[in-house]
Amino acid sequence: MSVVRVTQPMLVASSLRNLQGGLNKYADLQEQLSTGKRVNRASDSPSDATGSMRTRVAISDQNHYVRNAENGIGWLGTVDTTLSSMADSTRRARELGLQGVSTGTSSVNSREALAVEVDQIRADLISQANTTYLGRPVFGGTTAGAAAFDTTTGAYLGDSGQVMRTVADGVQVRVDMPGTSVVGPDGASLFDDLTTLSTALRAGDETSMRTALSNLQGRLNDISTAQATVGASYKRLEQASQKGQDSVVALRTTLSDLEDADLPQTLMNLKMQEVAYQAALGATSKALQPSLIDFLR
């Protein structure tokens, strides 16, 4: 059986190595207390660090989805408010048309007054149809222009593109409303119906008035259908936003479990490590007594 001879340099080196190890543990615990994090670098816990990075990416994705949903809610809120206003204006135009076909308001002057108000409603409706959100027309599709309709003729200037918002992985929601589905195509649009009604009022053409009134009722139905579509999309975005926010909360809890230090436990460990280190210092000072060489110097 061989015997290993322990020399003074070996004892010194071993003692210093152990002291340094204890000091490193003490420093690590101090860092955890000061940062509040159990994992401050990948070497602290490679598996937890990997999970932490993945969780942070997931949090970033969910925050992006929530921002998209909130932006979409802004779009659809603007569309819905505008549609309600357009419906009110269109109903007022129908009321004027009904007055025009009644026998009690058949004078030229009264019909002219009605026609003037119809013209004003038409101009106002074109302005409403050009409503924008963050500088983009909500009824213009993906057009880069500032308006969806020509302010004079009412001709459609937008395109058939769809403004989409990604609110979850693989889930997109449309947040605009095609202008032609609300007011109709060029040549047979809400604005054309109002022009027809205005002309018929001035001419006293009851047949044309009734045709325009029937068309306006159809436009009101189209606006109502558009509002229902917007309402359904709005609800989806609200749910997506809430789901995304809930996911962020859950992911942050997971991240905390992976990274955060248990401060009371860490403080206790620090005190224990401090006591252990002080004890090691005392033991080492006694073990490394001066040698005979030290006395002979």
mmCIF file of C-alpha atoms in Angstrom:
data_model
loop_
_atom_site.group_PDB
_atom_site.id
_atom_site.type_symbol
_atom_site.label_atom_id
_atom_site.label_comp_id
_atom_site.label_asym_id
_atom_site.label_seq_id
_atom_site.Cartn_x
_atom_site.Cartn_y
_atom_site.Cartn_z
ATOM 1 C CA MET A 1 0.000 0.000 0.000
ATOM 2 C CA SER A 2 1.592 3.245 -1.112
ATOM 3 C CA VAL A 3 1.610 6.304 1.084
ATOM 4 C CA VAL A 4 1.189 9.779 -0.363
ATOM 5 C CA ARG A 5 3.490 12.246 1.253
ATOM 6 C CA VAL A 6 1.791 15.581 1.908
ATOM 7 C CA THR A 7 4.218 18.433 1.737
ATOM 8 C CA GLN A 8 3.838 21.937 3.066
ATOM 9 C CA PRO A 9 3.430 23.490 -0.415
ATOM 10 C CA MET A 10 0.714 20.939 -1.212
ATOM 11 C CA LEU A 11 -1.115 21.806 1.991
ATOM 12 C CA VAL A 12 -0.857 25.506 1.283
ATOM 13 C CA ALA A 13 -2.083 25.115 -2.307
ATOM 14 C CA SER A 14 -5.006 22.924 -1.246
ATOM 15 C CA SER A 15 -6.015 25.327 1.494
ATOM 16 C CA LEU A 16 -5.860 28.340 -0.766
ATOM 17 C CA ARG A 17 -7.841 26.512 -3.449
ATOM 18 C CA ASN A 18 -10.568 25.641 -0.969
ATOM 19 C CA LEU A 19 -10.637 29.181 0.371
ATOM 20 C CA GLN A 20 -10.937 30.575 -3.134
ATOM 21 C CA GLY A 21 -13.810 28.185 -3.885
ATOM 22 C CA GLY A 22 -15.644 29.325 -0.769
ATOM 23 C CA LEU A 23 -15.017 32.969 -1.658
ATOM 24 C CA ASN A 24 -16.375 32.393 -5.177
ATOM 25 C CA LYS A 25 -19.567 30.873 -3.782
ATOM 26 C CA TYR A 26 -19.894 33.829 -1.426
ATOM 27 C CA ALA A 27 -19.463 36.253 -4.337
ATOM 28 C CA ASP A 28 -22.065 34.367 -6.403
ATOM 29 C CA LEU A 29 -24.613 34.625 -3.592
ATOM 30 C CA GLN A 30 -23.873 38.326 -3.173
ATOM 31 C CA GLU A 31 -24.477 38.839 -6.906
ATOM 32 C CA GLN A 32 -27.789 36.975 -6.699
ATOM 33 C CA LEU A 33 -28.924 39.201 -3.850
ATOM 34 C CA SER A 34 -27.876 42.411 -5.596
ATOM 35 C CA THR A 35 -29.476 41.507 -8.948
ATOM 36 C CA GLY A 36 -32.393 39.461 -7.657
ATOM 37 C CA LYS A 37 -31.557 36.895 -10.328
ATOM 38 C CA ARG A 38 -30.489 33.307 -9.787
ATOM 39 C CA VAL A 39 -29.263 33.086 -13.383
ATOM 40 C CA ASN A 40 -27.117 36.056 -14.356
ATOM 41 C CA ARG A 41 -25.176 34.324 -17.126
ATOM 42 C CA ALA A 42 -25.529 31.153 -19.134
ATOM 43 C CA SER A 43 -22.799 29.406 -17.118
ATOM 44 C CA ASP A 44 -24.887 29.757 -13.944
ATOM 45 C CA SER A 45 -27.397 27.213 -15.301
ATOM 46 C CA PRO A 46 -27.216 26.333 -19.003
ATOM 47 C CA SER A 47 -30.629 24.608 -19.051
ATOM 48 C CA ASP A 48 -32.405 27.482 -17.267
ATOM 49 C CA ALA A 49 -30.590 30.030 -19.436
ATOM 50 C CA THR A 50 -31.838 28.259 -22.572
ATOM 51 C CA GLY A 51 -35.375 28.161 -21.220
ATOM 52 C CA SER A 52 -35.099 31.824 -20.269
ATOM 53 C CA MET A 53 -34.064 32.862 -23.774
ATOM 54 C CA ARG A 54 -36.937 30.906 -25.321
ATOM 55 C CA THR A 55 -39.383 32.440 -22.869
ATOM 56 C CA ARG A 56 -38.153 35.950 -23.644
ATOM 57 C CA VAL A 57 -38.667 35.327 -27.367
ATOM 58 C CA ALA A 58 -42.203 34.085 -26.647
ATOM 59 C CA ILE A 59 -42.922 37.195 -24.549
ATOM 60 C CA SER A 60 -41.677 39.430 -27.369
ATOM 61 C CA ASP A 61 -43.934 37.618 -29.852
ATOM 62 C CA GLN A 62 -46.988 37.923 -27.624
ATOM 63 C CA ASN A 63 -46.348 41.624 -27.007
ATOM 64 C CA HIS A 64 -46.154 42.085 -30.778
ATOM 65 C CA TYR A 65 -49.477 40.291 -31.232
ATOM 66 C CA VAL A 66 -51.092 42.456 -28.547
ATOM 67 C CA ARG A 67 -49.842 45.639 -30.238
ATOM 68 C CA ASN A 68 -51.223 44.408 -33.555
ATOM 69 C CA ALA A 69 -54.586 43.661 -31.958
ATOM 70 C CA GLU A 70 -54.718 47.082 -30.299
ATOM 71 C CA ASN A 71 -53.867 48.737 -33.613
ATOM 72 C CA GLY A 72 -56.619 46.731 -35.311
ATOM 73 C CA ILE A 73 -59.087 47.751 -32.621
ATOM 74 C CA GLY A 74 -58.232 51.369 -33.395
ATOM 75 C CA TRP A 75 -58.861 50.778 -37.100
ATOM 76 C CA LEU A 76 -62.171 48.996 -36.607
ATOM 77 C CA GLY A 77 -63.330 51.458 -33.969
ATOM 78 C CA THR A 78 -62.829 54.259 -36.487
ATOM 79 C CA VAL A 79 -64.642 52.276 -39.188
ATOM 80 C CA ASP A 80 -67.596 51.513 -36.924
ATOM 81 C CA THR A 81 -67.993 55.118 -35.779
ATOM 82 C CA THR A 82 -67.844 56.318 -39.374
ATOM 83 C CA LEU A 83 -70.393 53.747 -40.551
ATOM 84 C CA SER A 84 -72.817 54.838 -37.834
ATOM 85 C CA SER A 85 -72.442 58.457 -38.918
ATOM 86 C CA MET A 86 -72.899 57.526 -42.589
ATOM 87 C CA ALA A 87 -76.047 55.575 -41.736
ATOM 88 C CA ASP A 88 -77.480 58.611 -39.937
ATOM 89 C CA SER A 89 -76.723 60.861 -42.917
ATOM 90 C CA THR A 90 -78.233 58.374 -45.377
ATOM 91 C CA ARG A 91 -81.406 58.087 -43.301
ATOM 92 C CA ARG A 92 -81.670 61.871 -43.266
ATOM 93 C CA ALA A 93 -81.362 61.903 -47.065
ATOM 94 C CA ARG A 94 -84.209 59.367 -47.303
ATOM 95 C CA GLU A 95 -86.350 61.541 -45.057
ATOM 96 C CA LEU A 96 -85.771 64.459 -47.403
ATOM 97 C CA GLY A 97 -86.685 62.291 -50.383
ATOM 98 C CA LEU A 98 -89.873 61.159 -48.687
ATOM 99 C CA GLN A 99 -90.766 64.788 -48.094
ATOM 100 C CA GLY A 100 -90.164 65.448 -51.763
ATOM 101 C CA VAL A 101 -92.623 62.807 -52.944
ATOM 102 C CA SER A 102 -95.331 63.902 -50.504
ATOM 103 C CA THR A 103 -98.041 66.223 -51.729
ATOM 104 C CA GLY A 104 -97.506 68.741 -48.953
ATOM 105 C CA THR A 105 -94.047 69.874 -50.117
ATOM 106 C CA SER A 106 -94.391 69.948 -53.884
ATOM 107 C CA SER A 107 -93.581 73.613 -54.480
ATOM 108 C CA VAL A 108 -90.473 74.494 -56.471
ATOM 109 C CA ASN A 109 -88.901 76.411 -53.590
ATOM 110 C CA SER A 110 -89.480 73.634 -51.066
ATOM 111 C CA ARG A 111 -88.051 71.021 -53.425
ATOM 112 C CA GLU A 112 -85.037 73.237 -54.076
ATOM 113 C CA ALA A 113 -84.397 73.517 -50.344
ATOM 114 C CA LEU A 114 -84.593 69.758 -50.032
ATOM 115 C CA ALA A 115 -82.242 69.301 -52.985
ATOM 116 C CA VAL A 116 -79.703 71.732 -51.463
ATOM 117 C CA GLU A 117 -79.671 69.766 -48.213
ATOM 118 C CA VAL A 118 -79.291 66.486 -50.139
ATOM 119 C CA ASP A 119 -76.267 67.970 -51.930
ATOM 120 C CA GLN A 120 -74.781 68.937 -48.583
ATOM 121 C CA ILE A 121 -75.367 65.436 -47.239
ATOM 122 C CA ARG A 122 -73.657 63.981 -50.315
ATOM 123 C CA ALA A 123 -70.559 66.145 -49.776
ATOM 124 C CA ASP A 124 -70.533 65.220 -46.093
ATOM 125 C CA LEU A 125 -70.831 61.505 -46.881
ATOM 126 C CA ILE A 126 -67.873 61.681 -49.269
ATOM 127 C CA SER A 127 -65.890 63.365 -46.502
ATOM 128 C CA GLN A 128 -66.904 60.632 -44.052
ATOM 129 C CA ALA A 129 -65.978 57.933 -46.579
ATOM 130 C CA ASN A 130 -62.488 59.488 -46.666
ATOM 131 C CA THR A 131 -62.014 59.049 -42.911
ATOM 132 C CA THR A 132 -58.453 58.075 -42.026
ATOM 133 C CA TYR A 133 -56.750 56.288 -39.166
ATOM 134 C CA LEU A 134 -53.111 57.165 -38.559
ATOM 135 C CA GLY A 135 -53.038 58.876 -41.939
ATOM 136 C CA ARG A 136 -54.518 55.977 -43.938
ATOM 137 C CA PRO A 137 -58.062 55.902 -45.397
ATOM 138 C CA VAL A 138 -60.024 53.150 -43.645
ATOM 139 C CA PHE A 139 -62.173 52.500 -46.734
ATOM 140 C CA GLY A 140 -59.334 52.644 -49.275
ATOM 141 C CA GLY A 141 -57.799 49.180 -48.964
ATOM 142 C CA THR A 142 -54.006 49.261 -49.118
ATOM 143 C CA THR A 143 -53.807 52.421 -51.226
ATOM 144 C CA ALA A 144 -50.912 54.748 -50.502
ATOM 145 C CA GLY A 145 -53.137 57.736 -51.259
ATOM 146 C CA ALA A 146 -54.641 60.013 -48.642
ATOM 147 C CA ALA A 147 -58.259 59.558 -49.805
ATOM 148 C CA ALA A 148 -60.484 56.618 -50.698
ATOM 149 C CA PHE A 149 -62.910 58.631 -52.858
ATOM 150 C CA ASP A 150 -62.653 61.636 -55.132
ATOM 151 C CA THR A 151 -64.004 64.595 -53.189
ATOM 152 C CA THR A 152 -65.962 65.914 -56.197
ATOM 153 C CA THR A 153 -67.142 62.947 -58.246
ATOM 154 C CA GLY A 154 -67.169 60.362 -55.462
ATOM 155 C CA ALA A 155 -65.219 57.942 -57.679
ATOM 156 C CA TYR A 156 -63.348 55.222 -55.798
ATOM 157 C CA LEU A 157 -59.603 55.885 -55.568
ATOM 158 C CA GLY A 158 -58.672 52.939 -53.359
ATOM 159 C CA ASP A 159 -57.802 49.362 -54.265
ATOM 160 C CA SER A 160 -59.018 45.892 -53.404
ATOM 161 C CA GLY A 161 -56.149 45.150 -51.032
ATOM 162 C CA GLN A 162 -56.833 44.018 -47.483
ATOM 163 C CA VAL A 163 -55.311 45.573 -44.368
ATOM 164 C CA MET A 164 -54.535 42.604 -42.113
ATOM 165 C CA ARG A 165 -53.196 42.318 -38.593
ATOM 166 C CA THR A 166 -51.517 39.176 -37.260
ATOM 167 C CA VAL A 167 -52.868 38.636 -33.740
ATOM 168 C CA ALA A 168 -51.575 35.106 -33.068
ATOM 169 C CA ASP A 169 -49.395 32.500 -34.700
ATOM 170 C CA GLY A 170 -51.013 31.951 -38.105
ATOM 171 C CA VAL A 171 -54.075 34.080 -37.237
ATOM 172 C CA GLN A 172 -54.862 37.251 -39.178
ATOM 173 C CA VAL A 173 -57.841 39.599 -38.930
ATOM 174 C CA ARG A 174 -58.901 42.166 -41.515
ATOM 175 C CA VAL A 175 -59.158 45.646 -39.990
ATOM 176 C CA ASP A 176 -60.287 47.789 -42.934
ATOM 177 C CA MET A 177 -63.564 47.880 -44.857
ATOM 178 C CA PRO A 178 -63.660 48.004 -48.673
ATOM 179 C CA GLY A 179 -65.320 51.259 -49.646
ATOM 180 C CA THR A 180 -67.259 49.806 -52.561
ATOM 181 C CA SER A 181 -68.970 47.269 -50.295
ATOM 182 C CA VAL A 182 -70.338 50.178 -48.251
ATOM 183 C CA VAL A 183 -71.309 52.763 -50.886
ATOM 184 C CA GLY A 184 -71.453 50.561 -53.982
ATOM 185 C CA PRO A 185 -69.518 50.633 -57.270
ATOM 186 C CA ASP A 186 -68.779 53.717 -59.347
ATOM 187 C CA GLY A 187 -71.807 54.689 -61.424
ATOM 188 C CA ALA A 188 -74.230 53.050 -59.001
ATOM 189 C CA SER A 189 -72.949 54.236 -55.659
ATOM 190 C CA LEU A 190 -74.517 55.956 -52.687
ATOM 191 C CA PHE A 191 -73.143 59.243 -54.006
ATOM 192 C CA ASP A 192 -74.734 58.600 -57.411
ATOM 193 C CA ASP A 193 -78.053 57.812 -55.715
ATOM 194 C CA LEU A 194 -77.913 61.129 -53.874
ATOM 195 C CA THR A 195 -77.132 62.970 -57.101
ATOM 196 C CA THR A 196 -80.144 61.276 -58.695
ATOM 197 C CA LEU A 197 -82.347 62.240 -55.741
ATOM 198 C CA SER A 198 -81.161 65.853 -55.817
ATOM 199 C CA THR A 199 -81.827 66.121 -59.565
ATOM 200 C CA ALA A 200 -85.236 64.482 -59.207
ATOM 201 C CA LEU A 201 -86.216 66.845 -56.413
ATOM 202 C CA ARG A 202 -85.416 69.893 -58.492
ATOM 203 C CA ALA A 203 -87.290 68.473 -61.480
ATOM 204 C CA GLY A 204 -90.222 67.215 -59.451
ATOM 205 C CA ASP A 205 -89.667 63.727 -60.942
ATOM 206 C CA GLU A 206 -91.508 61.523 -58.475
ATOM 207 C CA THR A 207 -90.546 58.270 -60.236
ATOM 208 C CA SER A 208 -86.846 59.033 -60.010
ATOM 209 C CA MET A 209 -87.291 60.103 -56.410
ATOM 210 C CA ARG A 210 -88.846 56.749 -55.512
ATOM 211 C CA THR A 211 -86.093 54.886 -57.361
ATOM 212 C CA ALA A 212 -83.446 56.851 -55.436
ATOM 213 C CA LEU A 213 -85.263 56.189 -52.150
ATOM 214 C CA SER A 214 -85.286 52.453 -52.859
ATOM 215 C CA ASN A 215 -81.579 52.549 -53.664
ATOM 216 C CA LEU A 216 -80.844 54.475 -50.467
ATOM 217 C CA GLN A 217 -82.615 51.805 -48.444
ATOM 218 C CA GLY A 218 -80.343 49.239 -50.088
ATOM 219 C CA ARG A 219 -77.311 51.317 -49.087
ATOM 220 C CA LEU A 220 -78.559 51.403 -45.505
ATOM 221 C CA ASN A 221 -78.760 47.617 -45.593
ATOM 222 C CA ASP A 222 -75.196 47.467 -46.932
ATOM 223 C CA ILE A 223 -73.991 49.763 -44.143
ATOM 224 C CA SER A 224 -75.772 47.624 -41.558
ATOM 225 C CA THR A 225 -74.115 44.482 -42.965
ATOM 226 C CA ALA A 226 -70.730 46.213 -42.864
ATOM 227 C CA GLN A 227 -71.289 47.193 -39.228
ATOM 228 C CA ALA A 228 -72.077 43.588 -38.334
ATOM 229 C CA THR A 229 -68.864 42.450 -40.014
ATOM 230 C CA VAL A 230 -66.864 45.116 -38.209
ATOM 231 C CA GLY A 231 -68.457 44.186 -34.885
ATOM 232 C CA ALA A 232 -67.491 40.532 -35.284
ATOM 233 C CA SER A 233 -63.892 41.420 -36.194
ATOM 234 C CA TYR A 234 -63.724 43.917 -33.326
ATOM 235 C CA LYS A 235 -64.768 41.191 -30.888
ATOM 236 C CA ARG A 236 -62.112 38.828 -32.262
ATOM 237 C CA LEU A 237 -59.433 41.462 -31.781
ATOM 238 C CA GLU A 238 -60.542 42.187 -28.227
ATOM 239 C CA GLN A 239 -60.357 38.491 -27.408
ATOM 240 C CA ALA A 240 -56.972 38.184 -29.118
ATOM 241 C CA SER A 241 -55.625 41.164 -27.198
ATOM 242 C CA GLN A 242 -56.815 39.766 -23.868
ATOM 243 C CA LYS A 243 -55.469 36.317 -24.678
ATOM 244 C CA GLY A 244 -52.110 37.818 -25.634
ATOM 245 C CA GLN A 245 -51.938 39.824 -22.407
ATOM 246 C CA ASP A 246 -52.811 36.734 -20.362
ATOM 247 C CA SER A 247 -50.076 34.805 -22.171
ATOM 248 C CA VAL A 248 -47.535 37.525 -21.366
ATOM 249 C CA VAL A 249 -48.442 37.320 -17.666
ATOM 250 C CA ALA A 250 -48.072 33.523 -17.677
ATOM 251 C CA LEU A 251 -44.773 33.697 -19.560
ATOM 252 C CA ARG A 252 -43.385 36.307 -17.182
ATOM 253 C CA THR A 253 -44.241 33.992 -14.299
ATOM 254 C CA THR A 254 -42.356 31.212 -16.052
ATOM 255 C CA LEU A 255 -39.414 33.543 -16.651
ATOM 256 C CA SER A 256 -39.400 34.504 -12.995
ATOM 257 C CA ASP A 257 -39.325 30.836 -11.986
ATOM 258 C CA LEU A 258 -36.357 30.287 -14.297
ATOM 259 C CA GLU A 259 -34.321 33.371 -13.430
ATOM 260 C CA ASP A 260 -35.340 34.988 -10.160
ATOM 261 C CA ALA A 261 -33.646 34.175 -6.888
ATOM 262 C CA ASP A 262 -35.523 33.213 -3.736
ATOM 263 C CA LEU A 263 -34.262 36.203 -1.759
ATOM 264 C CA PRO A 264 -34.917 34.875 1.785
ATOM 265 C CA GLN A 265 -33.312 31.547 0.919
ATOM 266 C CA THR A 266 -30.418 33.252 -0.830
ATOM 267 C CA LEU A 267 -29.835 35.540 2.166
ATOM 268 C CA MET A 268 -29.768 32.532 4.476
ATOM 269 C CA ASN A 269 -27.349 30.740 2.159
ATOM 270 C CA LEU A 270 -25.144 33.832 2.098
ATOM 271 C CA LYS A 271 -24.982 33.922 5.903
ATOM 272 C CA MET A 272 -24.172 30.219 6.016
ATOM 273 C CA GLN A 273 -21.471 30.636 3.376
ATOM 274 C CA GLU A 274 -20.046 33.582 5.289
ATOM 275 C CA VAL A 275 -19.837 31.496 8.467
ATOM 276 C CA ALA A 276 -18.296 28.608 6.542
ATOM 277 C CA TYR A 277 -15.731 30.905 4.963
ATOM 278 C CA GLN A 278 -14.769 32.447 8.292
ATOM 279 C CA ALA A 279 -14.451 28.968 9.779
ATOM 280 C CA ALA A 280 -12.277 27.865 6.868
ATOM 281 C CA LEU A 281 -10.040 30.871 7.372
ATOM 282 C CA GLY A 282 -9.620 30.010 11.035
ATOM 283 C CA ALA A 283 -8.898 26.367 10.322
ATOM 284 C CA THR A 284 -6.436 27.231 7.597
ATOM 285 C CA SER A 285 -4.538 29.679 9.818
ATOM 286 C CA LYS A 286 -4.013 26.936 12.379
ATOM 287 C CA ALA A 287 -3.103 24.276 9.824
ATOM 288 C CA LEU A 288 -0.513 26.450 8.160
ATOM 289 C CA GLN A 289 1.663 27.112 11.220
ATOM 290 C CA PRO A 290 5.208 28.428 10.627
ATOM 291 C CA SER A 291 7.625 25.682 9.676
ATOM 292 C CA LEU A 292 11.175 25.109 10.968
ATOM 293 C CA ILE A 293 12.465 26.864 7.847
ATOM 294 C CA ASP A 294 10.492 29.976 8.816
ATOM 295 C CA PHE A 295 12.232 29.995 12.206
ATOM 296 C CA LEU A 296 15.694 29.510 10.670
ATOM 297 C CA ARG A 297 15.319 32.504 8.356
#
